[in-house]
PDB file of C-alpha atoms in Angstrom:
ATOM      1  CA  UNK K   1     141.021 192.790 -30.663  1.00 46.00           C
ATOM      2  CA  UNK K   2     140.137 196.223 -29.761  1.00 47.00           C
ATOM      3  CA  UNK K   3     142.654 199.286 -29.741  1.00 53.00           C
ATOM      4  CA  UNK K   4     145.629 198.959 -27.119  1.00 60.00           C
ATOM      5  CA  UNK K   5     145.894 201.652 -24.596  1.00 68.00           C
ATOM      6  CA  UNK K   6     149.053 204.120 -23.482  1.00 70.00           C
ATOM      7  CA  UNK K   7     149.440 201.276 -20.099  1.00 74.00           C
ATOM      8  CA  UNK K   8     150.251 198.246 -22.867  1.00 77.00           C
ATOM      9  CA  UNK K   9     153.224 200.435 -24.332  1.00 77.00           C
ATOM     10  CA  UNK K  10     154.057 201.363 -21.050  1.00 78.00           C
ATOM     11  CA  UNK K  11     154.816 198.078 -20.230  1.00 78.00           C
ATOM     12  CA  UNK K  12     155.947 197.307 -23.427  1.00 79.00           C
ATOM     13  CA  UNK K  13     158.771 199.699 -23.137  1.00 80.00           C
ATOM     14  CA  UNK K  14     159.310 198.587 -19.283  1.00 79.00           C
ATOM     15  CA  UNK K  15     160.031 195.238 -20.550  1.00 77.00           C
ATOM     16  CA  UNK K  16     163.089 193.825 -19.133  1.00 76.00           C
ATOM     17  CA  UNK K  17     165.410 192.858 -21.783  1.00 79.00           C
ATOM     18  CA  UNK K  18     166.303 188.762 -21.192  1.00 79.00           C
ATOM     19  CA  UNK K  19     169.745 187.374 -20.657  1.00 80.00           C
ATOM     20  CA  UNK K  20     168.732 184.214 -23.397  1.00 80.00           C
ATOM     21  CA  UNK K  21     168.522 186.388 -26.097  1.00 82.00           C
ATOM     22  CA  UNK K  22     171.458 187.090 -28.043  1.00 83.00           C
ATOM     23  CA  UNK K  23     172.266 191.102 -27.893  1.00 81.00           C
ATOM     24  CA  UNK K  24     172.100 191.413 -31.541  1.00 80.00           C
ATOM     25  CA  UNK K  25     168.599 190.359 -31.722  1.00 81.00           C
ATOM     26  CA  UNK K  26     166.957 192.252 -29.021  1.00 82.00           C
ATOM     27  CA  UNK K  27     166.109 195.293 -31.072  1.00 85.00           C
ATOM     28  CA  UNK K  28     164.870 193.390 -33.455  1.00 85.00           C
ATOM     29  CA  UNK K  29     162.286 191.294 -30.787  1.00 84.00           C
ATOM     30  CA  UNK K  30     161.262 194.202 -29.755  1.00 83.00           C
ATOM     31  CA  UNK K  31     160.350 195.891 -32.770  1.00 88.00           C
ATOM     32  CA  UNK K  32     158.702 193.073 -33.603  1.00 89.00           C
ATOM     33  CA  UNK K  33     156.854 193.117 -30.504  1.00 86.00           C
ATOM     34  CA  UNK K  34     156.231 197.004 -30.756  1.00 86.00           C
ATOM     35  CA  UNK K  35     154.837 197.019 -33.935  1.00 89.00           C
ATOM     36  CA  UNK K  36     152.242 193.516 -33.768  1.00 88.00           C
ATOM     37  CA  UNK K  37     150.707 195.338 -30.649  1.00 81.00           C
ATOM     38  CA  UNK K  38     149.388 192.664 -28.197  1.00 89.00           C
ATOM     39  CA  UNK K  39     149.312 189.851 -31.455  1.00 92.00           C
ATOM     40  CA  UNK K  40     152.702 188.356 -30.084  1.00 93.00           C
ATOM     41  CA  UNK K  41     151.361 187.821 -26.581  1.00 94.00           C
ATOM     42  CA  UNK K  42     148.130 186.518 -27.703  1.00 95.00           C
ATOM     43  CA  UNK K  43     149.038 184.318 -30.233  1.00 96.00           C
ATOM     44  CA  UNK K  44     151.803 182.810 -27.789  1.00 96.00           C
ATOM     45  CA  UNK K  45     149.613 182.352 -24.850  1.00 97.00           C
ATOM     46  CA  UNK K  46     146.786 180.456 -27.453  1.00 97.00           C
ATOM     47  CA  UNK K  47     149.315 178.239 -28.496  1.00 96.00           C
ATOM     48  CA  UNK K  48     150.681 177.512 -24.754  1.00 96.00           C
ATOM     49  CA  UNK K  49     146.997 176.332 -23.922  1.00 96.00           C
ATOM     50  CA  UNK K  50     146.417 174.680 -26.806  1.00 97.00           C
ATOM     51  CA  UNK K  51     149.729 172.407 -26.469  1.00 96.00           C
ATOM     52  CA  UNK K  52     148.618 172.107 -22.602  1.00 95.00           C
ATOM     53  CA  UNK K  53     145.210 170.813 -23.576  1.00 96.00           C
ATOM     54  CA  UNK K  54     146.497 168.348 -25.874  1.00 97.00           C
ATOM     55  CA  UNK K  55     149.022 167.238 -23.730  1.00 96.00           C
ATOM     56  CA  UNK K  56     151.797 168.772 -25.084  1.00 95.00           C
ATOM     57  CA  UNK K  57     152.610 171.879 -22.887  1.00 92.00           C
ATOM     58  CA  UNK K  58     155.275 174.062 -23.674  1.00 95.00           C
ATOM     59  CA  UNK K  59     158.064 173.649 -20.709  1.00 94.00           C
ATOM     60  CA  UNK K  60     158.187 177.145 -19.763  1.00 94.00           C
ATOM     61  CA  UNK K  61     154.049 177.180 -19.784  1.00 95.00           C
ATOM     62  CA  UNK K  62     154.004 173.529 -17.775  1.00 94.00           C
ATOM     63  CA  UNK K  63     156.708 175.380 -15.153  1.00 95.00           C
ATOM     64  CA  UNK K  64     154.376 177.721 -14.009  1.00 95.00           C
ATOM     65  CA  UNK K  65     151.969 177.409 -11.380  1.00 96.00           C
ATOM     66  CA  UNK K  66     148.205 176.982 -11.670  1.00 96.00           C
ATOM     67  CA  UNK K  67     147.777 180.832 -10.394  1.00 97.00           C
ATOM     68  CA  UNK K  68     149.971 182.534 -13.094  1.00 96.00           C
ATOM     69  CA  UNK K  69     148.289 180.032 -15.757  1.00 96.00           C
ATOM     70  CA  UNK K  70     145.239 181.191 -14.328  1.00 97.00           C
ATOM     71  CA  UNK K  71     146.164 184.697 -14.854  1.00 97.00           C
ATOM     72  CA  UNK K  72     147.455 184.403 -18.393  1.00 97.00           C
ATOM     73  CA  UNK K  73     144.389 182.323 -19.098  1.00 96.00           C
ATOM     74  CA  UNK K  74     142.231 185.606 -18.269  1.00 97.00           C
ATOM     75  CA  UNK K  75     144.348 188.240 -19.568  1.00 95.00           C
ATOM     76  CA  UNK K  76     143.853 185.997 -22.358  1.00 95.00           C
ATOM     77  CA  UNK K  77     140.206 186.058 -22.584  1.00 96.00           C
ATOM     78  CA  UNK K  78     140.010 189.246 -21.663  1.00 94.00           C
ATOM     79  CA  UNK K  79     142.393 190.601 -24.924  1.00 92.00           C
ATOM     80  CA  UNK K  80     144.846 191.840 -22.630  1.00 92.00           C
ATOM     81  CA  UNK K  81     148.611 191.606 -23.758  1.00 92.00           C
ATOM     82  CA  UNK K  82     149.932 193.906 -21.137  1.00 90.00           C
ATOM     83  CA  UNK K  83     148.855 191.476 -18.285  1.00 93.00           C
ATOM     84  CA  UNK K  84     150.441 188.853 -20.200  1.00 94.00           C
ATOM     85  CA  UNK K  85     153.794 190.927 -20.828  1.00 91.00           C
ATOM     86  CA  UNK K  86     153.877 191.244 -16.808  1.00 92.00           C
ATOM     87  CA  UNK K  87     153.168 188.122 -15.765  1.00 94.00           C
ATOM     88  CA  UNK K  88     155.501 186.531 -18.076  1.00 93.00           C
ATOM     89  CA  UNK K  89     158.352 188.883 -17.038  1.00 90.00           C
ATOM     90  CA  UNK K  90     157.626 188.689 -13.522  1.00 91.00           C
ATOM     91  CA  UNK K  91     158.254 184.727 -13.849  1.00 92.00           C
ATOM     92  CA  UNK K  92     161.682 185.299 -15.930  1.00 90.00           C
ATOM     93  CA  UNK K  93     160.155 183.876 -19.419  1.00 91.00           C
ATOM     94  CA  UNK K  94     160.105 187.818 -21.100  1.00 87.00           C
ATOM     95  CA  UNK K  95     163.033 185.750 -23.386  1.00 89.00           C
ATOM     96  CA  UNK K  96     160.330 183.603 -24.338  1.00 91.00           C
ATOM     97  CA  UNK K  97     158.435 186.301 -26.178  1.00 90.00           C
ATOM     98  CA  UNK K  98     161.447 187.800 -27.878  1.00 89.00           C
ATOM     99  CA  UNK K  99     161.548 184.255 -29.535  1.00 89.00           C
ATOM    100  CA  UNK K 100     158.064 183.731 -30.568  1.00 92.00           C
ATOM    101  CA  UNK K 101     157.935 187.161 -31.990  1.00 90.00           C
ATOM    102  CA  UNK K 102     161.334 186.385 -34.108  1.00 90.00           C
ATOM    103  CA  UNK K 103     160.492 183.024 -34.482  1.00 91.00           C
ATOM    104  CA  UNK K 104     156.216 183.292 -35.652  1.00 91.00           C
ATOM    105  CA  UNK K 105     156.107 186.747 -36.750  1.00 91.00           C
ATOM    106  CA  UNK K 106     159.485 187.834 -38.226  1.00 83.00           C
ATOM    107  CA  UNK K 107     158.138 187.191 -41.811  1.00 71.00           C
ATOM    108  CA  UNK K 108     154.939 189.638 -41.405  1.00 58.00           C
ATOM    109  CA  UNK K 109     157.324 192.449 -39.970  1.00 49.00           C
ATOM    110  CA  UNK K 110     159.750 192.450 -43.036  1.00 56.00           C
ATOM    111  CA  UNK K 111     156.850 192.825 -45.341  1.00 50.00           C
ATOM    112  CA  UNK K 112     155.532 195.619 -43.709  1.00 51.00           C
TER     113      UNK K 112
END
C-alpha cells in the first residue's frame, strides 16, 4: 500500500464519533485507527467481500446497497481508506470500524 496522503487524515480526524461505541473506548478506536493508517479499512472491507462471496456477508455489509458496495469495492482496489472511511460514515456504520480496529488490531497496537 503506498504512502497515505494529508486528505486520509483529514478525514480520519473528521470522523464522526458513533453512538454504539462505548465512550471509554473511543480514544482508544481511534488511535488504533490513527496509527494502522488505511490497514483497518482495508482489512475490514476484504473481509466484508470475502464473507459476501462465500455467502456469509456481514449484516452491516449485506444492508447496503449495490452502489455503496460498489464504491467500497473500488476504493478497495484502488488502496484507498479515506473513500472507505466516508462511505462507511455517510451510511452510519463509522461504529463498525471502531470495532474491527479494537477487535482485529488491538494486539499489534499494544506492541508497538
Amino acid at each position: 500500500m503506498q504512502p497515505l496522503s494529508y486528505y486520509y487524515y483529514n478525514v480520519l480526524e473528521g470522523l464522526e464519533k458513533p453512538s454504539d461505541v462505548p465512550s471509554s473506548l473511543l480514544q482508544e478506536g481511534y488511535d488504533i485507527l490513527y496509527r494502522h493508517g488505511g490497514r483497518v479499512e482495508m482489512d475490514l472491507i476484504a473481509k466484508a467481500e470475502d464473507g459476501d462471496a462465500r455467502g456469509e456477508p456481514f449484516h452491516w455489509y449485506e444492508d447496503l446497497d449495490a452502489e455503496q458496495r460498489a464504491k467500497l469495492h473500488k476504493a478497495l482496489e484502488d488502496n484507498n481508506p479515506a473513500k472507505i472511511l466516508k462511505v462507511m460514515q455517510r451510511n452510519g456504520y463509522a461504529g463498525v470500524l471502531y470495532h474491527h480496529a479494537r477487535a482485529h488490531f488491538q494486539a499489534a497496537a499494544d506492541v508497538a
